[in-house]
CSV table of C-alpha atoms in Angstrom, one decimal:
chain,number,residue,atom,x,y,z
A,1,MET,CA,81.8,-60.9,83.6
A,2,SER,CA,78.2,-60.1,82.4
A,3,GLN,CA,76.2,-62.9,80.5
A,4,ALA,CA,76.3,-60.9,77.4
A,5,ALA,CA,79.9,-60.4,77.6
A,6,VAL,CA,80.4,-64.1,78.0
A,7,LYS,CA,78.5,-64.9,75.0
A,8,ALA,CA,80.2,-62.2,73.1
A,9,SER,CA,83.7,-63.9,73.8
A,10,GLY,CA,82.7,-67.2,72.9
A,11,VAL,CA,83.6,-68.6,76.4
A,12,THR,CA,81.2,-70.7,78.4
A,13,ASP,CA,80.7,-71.7,81.7
A,14,ALA,CA,77.9,-73.7,81.3
A,15,PRO,CA,78.5,-77.0,83.4
A,16,ASP,CA,78.9,-80.0,81.7
A,17,ALA,CA,76.0,-82.5,82.0
A,18,GLY,CA,78.1,-85.4,82.6
A,19,ARG,CA,80.3,-83.9,85.3
A,20,TRP,CA,78.9,-86.1,88.3
A,21,LYS,CA,79.4,-89.2,86.2
A,22,ALA,CA,82.7,-88.1,85.4
A,23,LEU,CA,83.6,-87.4,89.3
A,24,VAL,CA,82.9,-91.2,89.8
A,25,PHE,CA,85.8,-92.3,87.5
A,26,ILE,CA,88.0,-89.5,88.8
A,27,ALA,CA,87.4,-90.7,92.4
A,28,LEU,CA,87.8,-94.3,91.5
A,29,ALA,CA,91.3,-93.5,90.0
A,30,GLN,CA,92.2,-91.4,92.9
A,31,LEU,CA,91.3,-93.9,95.3
A,32,MET,CA,93.4,-96.5,93.2
A,33,VAL,CA,96.4,-94.4,93.5
A,34,VAL,CA,95.9,-93.8,97.3
A,35,LEU,CA,95.1,-97.6,98.1
A,36,ASP,CA,98.3,-98.3,96.4
A,37,ALA,CA,100.4,-96.0,98.8
A,38,THR,CA,99.6,-98.4,101.9
A,39,ILE,CA,98.3,-101.8,100.3
A,40,VAL,CA,101.6,-102.7,99.2
A,41,ASN,CA,103.1,-102.1,102.5
A,42,ILE,CA,100.8,-104.8,104.1
A,43,ALA,CA,102.0,-107.2,101.4
A,44,LEU,CA,105.8,-106.6,101.5
A,45,PRO,CA,106.9,-109.1,103.9
A,46,SER,CA,105.5,-111.9,102.1
A,47,ALA,CA,106.7,-110.6,98.6
A,48,GLN,CA,110.2,-110.2,100.0
A,49,GLN,CA,110.1,-113.8,101.1
A,50,ASP,CA,108.8,-115.1,98.1
A,51,LEU,CA,111.3,-113.1,95.6
A,52,GLY,CA,114.1,-113.3,97.8
A,53,ILE,CA,114.6,-109.7,98.5
A,54,SER,CA,117.1,-108.8,101.0
A,55,ASP,CA,116.5,-106.8,104.2
A,56,GLY,CA,118.7,-104.2,102.7
A,57,ASN,CA,117.0,-103.8,99.5
A,58,ARG,CA,113.5,-104.2,100.5
A,59,GLN,CA,113.1,-100.1,101.2
A,60,TRP,CA,113.2,-100.2,97.1
A,61,VAL,CA,110.0,-101.6,96.9
A,62,VAL,CA,108.3,-98.3,98.6
A,63,THR,CA,111.4,-96.1,97.6
A,64,ALA,CA,111.3,-96.6,93.7
A,65,TYR,CA,107.7,-95.6,93.6
A,66,ALA,CA,107.8,-92.5,95.6
A,67,LEU,CA,111.2,-91.2,93.8
A,68,ALA,CA,109.3,-91.7,90.4
A,69,PHE,CA,106.1,-90.1,91.4
A,70,GLY,CA,107.3,-87.4,93.7
A,71,GLY,CA,110.2,-86.5,91.1
A,72,LEU,CA,107.9,-86.7,88.1
A,73,LEU,CA,104.5,-84.7,89.4
A,74,LEU,CA,105.4,-81.3,88.3
A,75,PHE,CA,106.6,-82.8,84.7
A,76,GLY,CA,103.0,-84.7,84.8
A,77,GLY,CA,100.9,-81.8,85.6
A,78,ARG,CA,102.5,-79.7,82.8
A,79,ILE,CA,101.9,-82.7,80.4
A,80,ALA,CA,98.1,-82.5,81.6
A,81,ASP,CA,98.3,-78.8,80.7
A,82,LEU,CA,99.8,-79.2,77.3
A,83,TRP,CA,98.2,-82.6,76.0
A,84,GLY,CA,95.0,-82.4,77.6
A,85,ARG,CA,93.7,-83.6,80.9
A,86,LYS,CA,91.5,-86.2,79.9
A,87,ARG,CA,94.0,-87.8,77.4
A,88,THR,CA,96.7,-87.6,80.4
A,89,PHE,CA,94.4,-89.3,82.9
A,90,VAL,CA,93.5,-92.0,80.7
A,91,THR,CA,97.0,-92.8,79.6
A,92,GLY,CA,98.2,-92.4,83.1
A,93,LEU,CA,95.4,-95.3,84.2
A,94,ALA,CA,96.2,-97.7,81.3
A,95,GLY,CA,100.2,-97.1,82.1
A,96,PHE,CA,99.4,-97.8,85.8
A,97,ALA,CA,97.4,-100.9,85.2
A,98,VAL,CA,100.2,-102.5,83.0
A,99,ALA,CA,102.6,-101.5,85.3
A,100,SER,CA,100.8,-103.1,88.2
A,101,ALA,CA,100.4,-106.4,86.2
A,102,LEU,CA,104.3,-106.4,85.8
A,103,GLY,CA,104.3,-105.9,89.6
A,104,GLY,CA,102.0,-108.8,90.5
A,105,ALA,CA,103.8,-111.0,88.1
A,106,ALA,CA,107.4,-110.4,89.3
A,107,THR,CA,109.9,-113.1,89.4
A,108,ASN,CA,112.7,-111.5,91.0
A,109,GLU,CA,113.7,-108.1,93.0
A,110,ALA,CA,114.6,-106.4,89.8
A,111,MET,CA,111.2,-106.8,88.2
A,112,MET,CA,109.2,-105.7,91.2
A,113,PHE,CA,111.4,-102.7,91.6
A,114,GLY,CA,111.0,-102.1,88.0
A,115,SER,CA,107.3,-102.2,88.0
A,116,ARG,CA,107.2,-100.0,91.1
A,117,ALA,CA,108.8,-97.0,89.5
A,118,LEU,CA,106.8,-97.4,86.4
A,119,GLN,CA,103.7,-97.3,88.7
A,120,GLY,CA,105.3,-94.0,89.9
A,121,VAL,CA,105.6,-92.7,86.5
A,122,PHE,CA,102.0,-93.3,85.5
A,123,GLY,CA,101.0,-92.0,89.1
A,124,ALA,CA,102.6,-88.8,88.2
A,125,LEU,CA,100.8,-88.2,85.1
A,126,LEU,CA,97.3,-89.6,86.6
A,127,ALA,CA,97.4,-87.7,90.0
A,128,PRO,CA,97.6,-84.0,88.8
A,129,ALA,CA,95.3,-84.8,85.8
A,130,ALA,CA,92.6,-86.0,88.1
A,131,LEU,CA,92.7,-83.1,90.2
A,132,SER,CA,92.9,-80.6,87.5
A,133,LEU,CA,89.8,-82.2,85.8
A,134,LEU,CA,87.7,-81.5,88.8
A,135,ALA,CA,89.0,-77.9,88.7
A,136,VAL,CA,87.8,-77.0,85.3
A,137,MET,CA,84.7,-79.3,85.2
A,138,PHE,CA,83.3,-77.7,88.5
A,139,THR,CA,82.9,-74.0,88.3
A,140,ASP,CA,79.7,-73.5,90.5
A,141,ALA,CA,81.0,-72.8,93.9
A,142,LYS,CA,78.3,-75.0,95.9
A,143,GLU,CA,79.0,-77.9,93.3
A,144,ARG,CA,82.7,-77.2,93.6
A,145,ALA,CA,82.5,-77.9,97.5
A,146,LYS,CA,80.5,-81.1,97.2
A,147,ALA,CA,82.9,-82.6,94.2
A,148,PHE,CA,85.9,-81.5,96.4
A,149,GLY,CA,84.5,-83.0,99.6
A,150,ILE,CA,84.4,-86.4,98.1
A,151,TYR,CA,87.6,-86.2,96.5
A,152,GLY,CA,89.1,-85.0,99.8
A,153,ALA,CA,87.7,-87.7,101.6
A,154,ILE,CA,89.0,-90.5,99.4
A,155,ALA,CA,92.6,-88.7,99.5
A,156,GLY,CA,92.5,-88.8,103.2
A,157,GLY,CA,90.7,-92.0,103.8
A,158,GLY,CA,91.8,-94.1,101.1
A,159,GLY,CA,95.1,-95.1,102.7
A,160,ALA,CA,93.1,-96.5,105.7
A,161,VAL,CA,91.0,-98.8,103.4
A,162,GLY,CA,94.2,-99.9,101.9
A,163,LEU,CA,95.1,-101.4,105.1
A,164,ILE,CA,91.8,-103.4,105.0
A,165,LEU,CA,92.0,-104.5,101.7
A,166,GLY,CA,95.8,-105.3,101.6
A,167,GLY,CA,95.2,-107.5,104.5
A,168,PHE,CA,92.5,-109.4,103.4
A,169,LEU,CA,94.2,-109.9,100.2
A,170,THR,CA,97.4,-110.9,101.7
A,171,GLU,CA,95.7,-113.2,104.3
A,172,TYR,CA,93.5,-115.1,102.2
A,173,LEU,CA,94.7,-115.0,98.6
A,174,ASN,CA,98.3,-114.0,97.6
A,175,TRP,CA,100.3,-110.7,98.2
A,176,ARG,CA,100.5,-110.7,94.1
A,177,TRP,CA,96.6,-109.7,94.3
A,178,THR,CA,97.7,-106.3,96.0
A,179,PHE,CA,99.2,-105.4,92.6
A,180,PHE,CA,96.5,-107.3,90.5
A,181,VAL,CA,93.7,-105.7,92.4
A,182,ASN,CA,94.6,-102.2,90.5
A,183,ILE,CA,93.8,-103.6,87.1
A,184,PRO,CA,90.2,-103.7,87.4
A,185,PHE,CA,90.0,-100.2,88.8
A,186,ALA,CA,92.2,-98.7,86.1
A,187,ILE,CA,90.0,-100.5,83.2
A,188,VAL,CA,86.6,-99.1,84.6
A,189,ALA,CA,87.9,-95.6,85.7
A,190,ALA,CA,90.0,-95.4,82.0
A,191,ALA,CA,86.7,-96.8,80.1
A,192,GLY,CA,84.3,-94.3,82.1
A,193,ALA,CA,86.6,-91.5,81.7
A,194,TYR,CA,86.9,-92.2,77.8
A,195,LEU,CA,83.2,-92.2,77.5
A,196,VAL,CA,82.1,-89.6,79.9
A,197,ILE,CA,84.4,-86.8,80.6
A,198,ARG,CA,84.3,-83.7,78.0
A,199,GLU,CA,86.8,-81.4,79.2
A,200,PRO,CA,86.3,-77.7,78.5
A,201,GLY,CA,87.7,-76.5,75.3
A,202,GLY,CA,90.6,-73.8,75.4
A,203,GLY,CA,92.0,-74.4,78.6
A,204,ARG,CA,95.6,-76.2,77.3
A,205,ASN,CA,98.8,-74.4,77.7
A,206,ARG,CA,100.2,-75.1,74.2
A,207,SER,CA,103.9,-73.1,75.3
A,208,PRO,CA,107.0,-74.9,74.5
A,209,LEU,CA,108.0,-77.4,77.3
A,210,ASP,CA,110.5,-76.0,79.4
A,211,ILE,CA,113.2,-78.8,79.4
A,212,PRO,CA,115.8,-77.3,81.8
A,213,GLY,CA,112.9,-76.7,84.4
A,214,VAL,CA,111.9,-80.2,83.7
A,215,ILE,CA,115.3,-81.8,84.5
A,216,LEU,CA,116.0,-79.4,87.4
A,217,SER,CA,112.7,-80.0,89.1
A,218,THR,CA,112.8,-83.7,88.7
A,219,LEU,CA,116.5,-84.1,90.0
A,220,GLY,CA,115.6,-81.8,92.6
A,221,LEU,CA,112.5,-83.6,94.0
A,222,VAL,CA,114.1,-87.0,93.4
A,223,ALA,CA,117.3,-86.1,95.4
A,224,LEU,CA,114.8,-84.3,98.3
A,225,VAL,CA,112.8,-87.6,98.4
A,226,TYR,CA,115.7,-90.0,98.4
A,227,GLY,CA,117.5,-87.7,101.2
A,228,PHE,CA,114.5,-88.3,103.8
A,229,THR,CA,114.2,-92.0,102.4
A,230,ARG,CA,118.2,-92.6,102.9
A,231,ALA,CA,117.9,-90.7,106.4
A,232,GLU,CA,115.3,-93.3,107.9
A,233,SER,CA,117.7,-96.3,107.4
A,234,ASN,CA,121.1,-94.8,107.2
A,235,GLY,CA,120.8,-91.7,109.6
A,236,TRP,CA,120.9,-88.0,109.4
A,237,SER,CA,124.5,-87.7,109.3
A,238,ASP,CA,125.4,-90.1,106.6
A,239,ALA,CA,127.5,-88.5,104.0
A,240,LEU,CA,125.2,-89.7,101.1
A,241,THR,CA,122.1,-88.2,102.8
A,242,ILE,CA,123.6,-84.8,103.4
A,243,GLY,CA,125.0,-84.9,99.7
A,244,MET,CA,121.5,-85.5,98.9
A,245,PHE,CA,119.9,-82.6,100.9
A,246,VAL,CA,122.5,-80.2,99.5
A,247,GLY,CA,122.3,-81.3,96.0
A,248,SER,CA,118.6,-80.9,96.3
A,249,ALA,CA,118.7,-77.3,97.6
A,250,VAL,CA,121.1,-76.5,94.6
A,251,LEU,CA,118.9,-78.0,92.2
A,252,LEU,CA,115.9,-76.5,93.5
A,253,LEU,CA,117.1,-72.9,93.9
A,254,ALA,CA,118.6,-73.2,90.1
A,255,PHE,CA,114.9,-74.2,89.3
A,256,VAL,CA,113.5,-71.2,90.7
A,257,ILE,CA,116.0,-69.1,89.0
A,258,VAL,CA,115.0,-70.7,85.7
A,259,GLU,CA,111.5,-70.6,86.1
A,260,SER,CA,111.7,-66.8,86.8
A,261,ARG,CA,113.4,-66.1,83.7
A,262,VAL,CA,112.2,-68.5,80.7
A,263,LYS,CA,109.3,-67.3,78.7
A,264,ALA,CA,107.0,-70.6,79.4
A,265,PRO,CA,108.2,-72.0,82.6
A,266,LEU,CA,107.2,-75.3,83.7
A,267,LEU,CA,105.9,-74.0,87.2
A,268,PRO,CA,104.8,-70.5,86.6
A,269,LEU,CA,106.0,-68.6,89.9
A,270,ARG,CA,102.6,-67.1,90.0
A,271,VAL,CA,100.9,-70.3,91.1
A,272,ILE,CA,102.9,-70.6,94.3
A,273,THR,CA,103.9,-67.2,95.2
A,274,GLU,CA,100.1,-66.2,95.4
A,275,ARG,CA,99.7,-65.7,99.3
A,276,ASN,CA,96.6,-68.1,99.5
A,277,ARG,CA,98.0,-71.2,97.5
A,278,GLY,CA,101.5,-70.9,99.2
A,279,GLY,CA,99.5,-70.9,102.9
A,280,ILE,CA,97.6,-74.2,101.4
A,281,TYR,CA,100.5,-75.9,99.8
A,282,LEU,CA,102.8,-75.3,103.2
A,283,SER,CA,100.1,-76.2,105.5
A,284,LEU,CA,99.0,-79.0,103.8
A,285,GLY,CA,102.5,-80.5,103.6
A,286,LEU,CA,103.1,-80.0,107.4
A,287,ALA,CA,99.7,-81.7,108.1
A,288,ILE,CA,100.8,-84.7,105.7
A,289,ILE,CA,103.9,-84.9,107.6
A,290,ALA,CA,102.0,-85.4,110.8
A,291,MET,CA,99.6,-87.9,109.3
A,292,PHE,CA,102.1,-90.2,107.6
A,293,GLY,CA,104.2,-90.6,110.8
A,294,LEU,CA,101.2,-91.4,112.6
A,295,PHE,CA,99.6,-94.0,110.2
A,296,LEU,CA,103.0,-95.8,110.3
A,297,PHE,CA,103.1,-96.0,114.1
A,298,LEU,CA,99.7,-97.0,114.8
A,299,THR,CA,100.0,-99.7,112.3
A,300,TYR,CA,103.0,-101.1,114.2
A,301,TYR,CA,101.5,-100.6,117.5
A,302,LEU,CA,98.6,-102.4,116.8
A,303,GLN,CA,100.3,-105.3,114.9
A,304,ILE,CA,103.4,-105.7,117.2
A,305,VAL,CA,102.3,-104.5,120.5
A,306,LYS,CA,98.7,-105.4,120.6
A,307,GLY,CA,99.2,-108.4,118.3
A,308,TYR,CA,96.4,-107.7,115.7
A,309,THR,CA,96.3,-109.5,112.5
A,310,PRO,CA,96.5,-107.3,109.3
A,311,VAL,CA,92.9,-107.6,108.8
A,312,LYS,CA,91.9,-106.7,112.3
A,313,THR,CA,94.5,-103.8,112.1
A,314,GLY,CA,92.8,-102.4,108.8
A,315,PHE,CA,89.3,-102.5,110.6
A,316,ALA,CA,90.7,-100.6,113.5
A,317,PHE,CA,91.4,-97.9,111.2
A,318,LEU,CA,87.7,-97.6,110.3
A,319,PRO,CA,87.0,-94.7,112.7
A,320,MET,CA,89.4,-92.6,111.3
A,321,ILE,CA,87.9,-93.3,107.8
A,322,ALA,CA,84.5,-92.4,109.3
A,323,GLY,CA,85.8,-89.2,110.7
A,324,MET,CA,87.6,-88.2,107.3
A,325,ILE,CA,84.5,-89.0,105.3
A,326,THR,CA,82.1,-86.7,107.8
A,327,GLY,CA,84.6,-84.1,108.0
A,328,SER,CA,84.9,-83.6,104.3
A,329,THR,CA,81.6,-84.3,103.0
A,330,GLN,CA,79.4,-83.2,105.7
A,331,ILE,CA,81.2,-80.6,107.4
A,332,GLY,CA,83.9,-79.2,104.8
A,333,ALA,CA,81.3,-79.3,101.8
A,334,ARG,CA,78.6,-77.8,103.8
A,335,LEU,CA,80.5,-74.7,105.3
A,336,MET,CA,82.9,-74.3,102.5
A,337,THR,CA,80.4,-71.8,100.5
A,338,ARG,CA,79.4,-69.8,104.1
A,339,VAL,CA,82.7,-69.4,105.8
A,340,ALA,CA,86.3,-68.3,104.9
A,341,PRO,CA,88.6,-71.5,104.1
A,342,ARG,CA,91.0,-70.8,106.9
A,343,LEU,CA,88.1,-71.1,109.3
A,344,LEU,CA,87.6,-74.5,108.3
A,345,MET,CA,91.4,-75.5,107.7
A,346,GLY,CA,92.9,-73.8,111.0
A,347,PRO,CA,90.2,-75.3,113.4
A,348,GLY,CA,90.5,-78.7,111.2
A,349,PHE,CA,94.2,-79.2,111.9
A,350,LEU,CA,93.5,-78.0,115.7
A,351,VAL,CA,90.6,-81.0,116.2
A,352,ALA,CA,93.3,-83.4,114.5
A,353,ALA,CA,96.1,-82.2,116.9
A,354,VAL,CA,93.5,-83.1,119.8
A,355,GLY,CA,92.9,-86.3,118.4
A,356,MET,CA,96.7,-86.8,118.2
A,357,LEU,CA,96.9,-85.8,122.1
A,358,PHE,CA,94.6,-88.7,122.8
A,359,LEU,CA,97.3,-91.0,121.0
A,360,THR,CA,100.2,-89.5,123.3
A,361,GLN,CA,98.6,-91.5,125.9
A,362,LEU,CA,99.3,-94.9,124.3
A,363,GLU,CA,100.6,-98.0,126.7
A,364,ILE,CA,100.9,-101.5,126.3
A,365,ASN,CA,97.7,-102.3,127.5
A,366,THR,CA,95.8,-99.1,126.4
A,367,SER,CA,92.1,-99.8,125.9
A,368,TYR,CA,91.3,-99.4,122.1
A,369,ALA,CA,87.7,-97.7,123.1
A,370,GLY,CA,89.1,-95.5,125.7
A,371,VAL,CA,92.1,-93.8,123.8
A,372,LEU,CA,92.3,-95.1,120.1
A,373,LEU,CA,88.9,-94.8,119.0
A,374,PRO,CA,88.3,-91.3,120.2
A,375,GLY,CA,91.7,-90.3,119.1
A,376,MET,CA,91.2,-91.6,115.5
A,377,LEU,CA,87.7,-90.3,115.2
A,378,LEU,CA,88.9,-86.8,116.1
A,379,LEU,CA,92.1,-87.0,113.9
A,380,GLY,CA,89.8,-88.1,111.0
A,381,LEU,CA,87.0,-85.5,111.6
A,382,GLY,CA,89.8,-82.7,111.6
A,383,MET,CA,91.9,-83.9,109.0
A,384,GLY,CA,88.8,-84.4,106.3
A,385,THR,CA,87.2,-80.8,107.4
A,386,ALA,CA,90.6,-79.3,106.5
A,387,PHE,CA,91.6,-81.3,103.4
A,388,MET,CA,88.4,-80.4,101.7
A,389,PRO,CA,88.9,-76.7,101.3
A,390,ALA,CA,92.4,-77.0,100.8
A,391,MET,CA,92.1,-79.4,97.9
A,392,SER,CA,89.3,-76.9,96.3
A,393,MET,CA,91.5,-73.7,97.2
A,394,ALA,CA,94.6,-75.0,95.7
A,395,THR,CA,93.1,-74.8,92.4
A,396,MET,CA,90.9,-72.1,92.7
A,397,GLY,CA,91.3,-69.0,90.8
A,398,VAL,CA,94.4,-70.3,88.5
A,399,GLU,CA,94.2,-69.7,84.9
A,400,ALA,CA,92.9,-73.0,83.1
A,401,ARG,CA,96.3,-73.3,81.2
A,402,ASP,CA,98.0,-73.7,84.8
A,403,ALA,CA,95.5,-75.9,86.5
A,404,GLY,CA,97.6,-78.9,85.8
A,405,VAL,CA,100.7,-77.7,87.5
A,406,ALA,CA,98.9,-76.2,90.4
A,407,SER,CA,97.3,-79.6,90.9
A,408,ALA,CA,100.7,-81.1,90.7
A,409,MET,CA,101.9,-78.8,93.5
A,410,VAL,CA,99.4,-80.1,95.7
A,411,ASN,CA,100.4,-83.4,95.2
A,412,THR,CA,104.3,-82.7,95.5
A,413,SER,CA,103.4,-81.2,99.0
A,414,GLN,CA,101.8,-84.3,99.7
A,415,GLN,CA,104.4,-86.6,98.5
A,416,VAL,CA,107.6,-84.7,99.8
A,417,GLY,CA,105.3,-84.4,103.3
A,418,GLY,CA,104.9,-88.0,103.2
A,419,ALA,CA,108.6,-88.4,102.8
A,420,ILE,CA,109.6,-86.0,105.3
A,421,GLY,CA,107.3,-87.4,108.2
A,422,THR,CA,108.1,-91.0,107.4
A,423,ALA,CA,111.8,-90.3,108.0
A,424,LEU,CA,111.8,-87.6,110.4
A,425,LEU,CA,109.2,-89.2,112.9
A,426,ASN,CA,110.5,-92.6,112.6
A,427,THR,CA,114.0,-91.1,113.7
A,428,ILE,CA,112.5,-89.4,117.0
A,429,ALA,CA,110.7,-92.6,117.5
A,430,ALA,CA,113.8,-94.9,117.1
A,431,SER,CA,116.3,-92.5,119.5
A,432,ALA,CA,113.5,-92.3,122.2
A,433,THR,CA,113.0,-96.4,122.0
A,434,THR,CA,116.9,-96.8,122.4
A,435,SER,CA,117.1,-94.3,125.0
A,436,TYR,CA,114.0,-95.8,127.0
A,437,ILE,CA,115.6,-99.5,126.8
A,438,ALA,CA,119.3,-98.5,127.6
A,439,GLY,CA,117.9,-97.1,130.9
A,440,HIS,CA,115.6,-99.8,131.7
A,441,MET,CA,116.9,-103.0,130.5
A,442,GLY,CA,119.4,-103.3,133.3
A,443,GLY,CA,116.7,-104.0,136.0
A,444,ALA,CA,115.2,-106.6,133.7
A,445,ALA,CA,116.3,-110.1,135.1
A,446,SER,CA,114.1,-112.7,133.0
A,447,ARG,CA,114.0,-112.9,129.5
A,448,SER,CA,110.1,-112.0,129.8
A,449,GLN,CA,111.0,-108.9,131.5
A,450,GLN,CA,113.4,-108.0,129.0
A,451,GLN,CA,110.8,-108.4,126.1
A,452,LEU,CA,108.3,-106.3,128.2
A,453,VAL,CA,111.2,-103.6,128.4
A,454,GLN,CA,111.6,-103.6,124.6
A,455,LEU,CA,107.8,-103.5,123.8
A,456,GLU,CA,107.6,-100.4,126.4
A,457,GLY,CA,110.6,-98.9,124.5
A,458,GLN,CA,108.9,-99.1,121.4
A,459,VAL,CA,105.5,-97.6,122.7
A,460,GLN,CA,107.9,-94.9,124.3
A,461,GLY,CA,109.2,-94.1,120.9
A,462,TYR,CA,105.7,-93.7,119.4
A,463,THR,CA,104.5,-91.5,121.7
A,464,SER,CA,107.3,-89.1,121.7
A,465,ALA,CA,107.2,-89.0,117.9
A,466,ILE,CA,103.5,-88.3,118.2
A,467,TRP,CA,103.9,-85.5,120.5
A,468,PHE,CA,106.1,-83.9,117.6
A,469,ALA,CA,103.5,-84.8,115.2
A,470,VAL,CA,100.9,-82.7,117.7
A,471,GLY,CA,103.3,-79.5,117.3
A,472,ILE,CA,103.3,-79.7,113.8
A,473,LEU,CA,99.7,-79.8,113.6
A,474,VAL,CA,99.3,-76.8,115.6
A,475,VAL,CA,102.3,-74.8,113.5
A,476,ALA,CA,100.0,-76.0,110.2
A,477,ALA,CA,97.0,-74.8,111.8
A,478,ALA,CA,98.5,-71.2,112.5
A,479,ILE,CA,100.1,-70.9,109.0
A,480,ALA,CA,96.6,-71.5,107.6
A,481,LEU,CA,94.9,-69.0,109.9
A,482,THR,CA,97.6,-66.1,109.2
A,483,LEU,CA,98.5,-66.8,105.4
A,484,ILE,CA,95.2,-67.8,104.1
A,485,ASN,CA,93.2,-64.7,104.0
A,486,ALA,CA,90.6,-65.2,101.1
A,487,GLY,CA,87.0,-65.0,101.4
A,488,ARG,CA,84.3,-67.7,101.0
A,489,PRO,CA,84.0,-68.7,97.3
A,490,GLY,CA,81.1,-66.4,96.0
A,491,GLY,CA,81.0,-64.4,99.2
A,492,GLY,CA,82.5,-61.3,100.7
A,493,ALA,CA,86.1,-60.8,101.3
A,494,VAL,CA,87.9,-61.3,104.6
A,495,THR,CA,89.3,-57.8,105.3
A,496,GLY,CA,92.8,-57.1,103.5
A,497,SER,CA,94.1,-54.5,101.5
A,498,GLY,CA,96.5,-53.8,98.4
A,499,ALA,CA,97.6,-57.3,96.9
A,500,GLY,CA,95.7,-59.2,99.5
A,501,ASP,CA,92.4,-57.7,98.0
A,502,GLU,CA,93.4,-58.6,94.7
A,503,ALA,CA,94.4,-62.0,95.5
A,504,GLU,CA,90.9,-62.6,97.3
A,505,ASP,CA,88.9,-61.4,94.2
A,506,GLU,CA,90.9,-63.7,92.0
A,507,LEU,CA,90.1,-66.5,94.5
A,508,ARG,CA,86.5,-66.1,94.7
A,509,VAL,CA,86.3,-66.3,90.6
A,510,PRO,CA,85.5,-69.9,89.7
A,511,VAL,CA,87.9,-71.3,87.2
A,512,VAL,CA,86.6,-70.7,83.5
A,513,ALA,CA,88.2,-72.3,80.4
A,514,HIS,CA,89.5,-69.8,78.2
């Protein structure tokens, strides 16, 4: 569109002068949400003991959050498009702070589980609103690359920061502070967002809310996430686990049918059927499966096998954080406007897979400097490089009225991927551990030898699961290289024809509020 035509239409793509200040508060909110995912895990043993939560029920501290967050993300994205992204963002922050205060003040397990579910509800408002604000505020290709580089680094590395912070708070203060720490984050981010963010006008989707779509998607996603969570603790052959998967498939199929027929769908199918976005959601979800499982195994390996304290464990993850920040802000952001996204995502996932290969060599006495350090550096570097264009491309080219729900799909693929990764890789690890111990325990005469066999069995389980994670990352790289065919933002198209060319043209156009 020419400059004259833009002026005549009354639509302006002039960037907001406060957009970089706004990015600070959006990034702070994203950091809070990502931190919360791991910081609570570190505090869980202490909280369980204080509140008298049984071993059978402790998983609900994590599951209650995951179900509410994963189930309501699409709804939260649609609310952001309907209600306004700034308003949804600030409301999400305020609600998350209140829920965190309730969690920190919990006196019994019911109050704890309720507060975690409430955190999930407001997180489902907050996360898509944050990402869609970036999508509509940063329209210049180079600026967009920098903004999403910062956002991608936080999205990828924040979890490891949570391990450090969680370790410090639990060891030196009290587990309750792992909840209370969210409150200052939320207050500062909400106040800053309220004062600084100016959302571009005319980008709302004021169509009536698709209630059948909300109900079907929420129930379908909740059933899916709960199915994987239950599989981890009760096994894949458990009747309720199988019932959840079957129910989820039926509900999500019904959701797709409804969305294809209603006038104002919750998730317009154009958002996910476009080749490039579909490829991003799929490859990103697979990468998260590998990443989440590894995170869990390394935490257990460092604390149980190597005997690290929670704080030392957190610091051991610093090379991964450094790699992610470097990959996202120095490699991904700098090359985003020069090369096609698939040439960052595919090689990025492959570099991460090489890092995983290092970690398949874990043994009880493995050197941190010789194996863990290079493995985590490469993993972080590859993931950071791949995450940055994925985050940006997932919302590039969508109409402004769909930015919220497109952002929600990014978070949904991550959330579902995390649930699958934890359950699937845990099952593989547990099976390998059981098999190893059964085959070697007979030769262990003394108690110390039996303990050694058990530790070796655990490490064998971790490495078996990490081999699967390597394969998953290779598949993610293949999907990124074959499905994603968009050219670099603002540059020439990658060769293609027909519908593919149209998709490429669409993705090269920055988002402009209509």
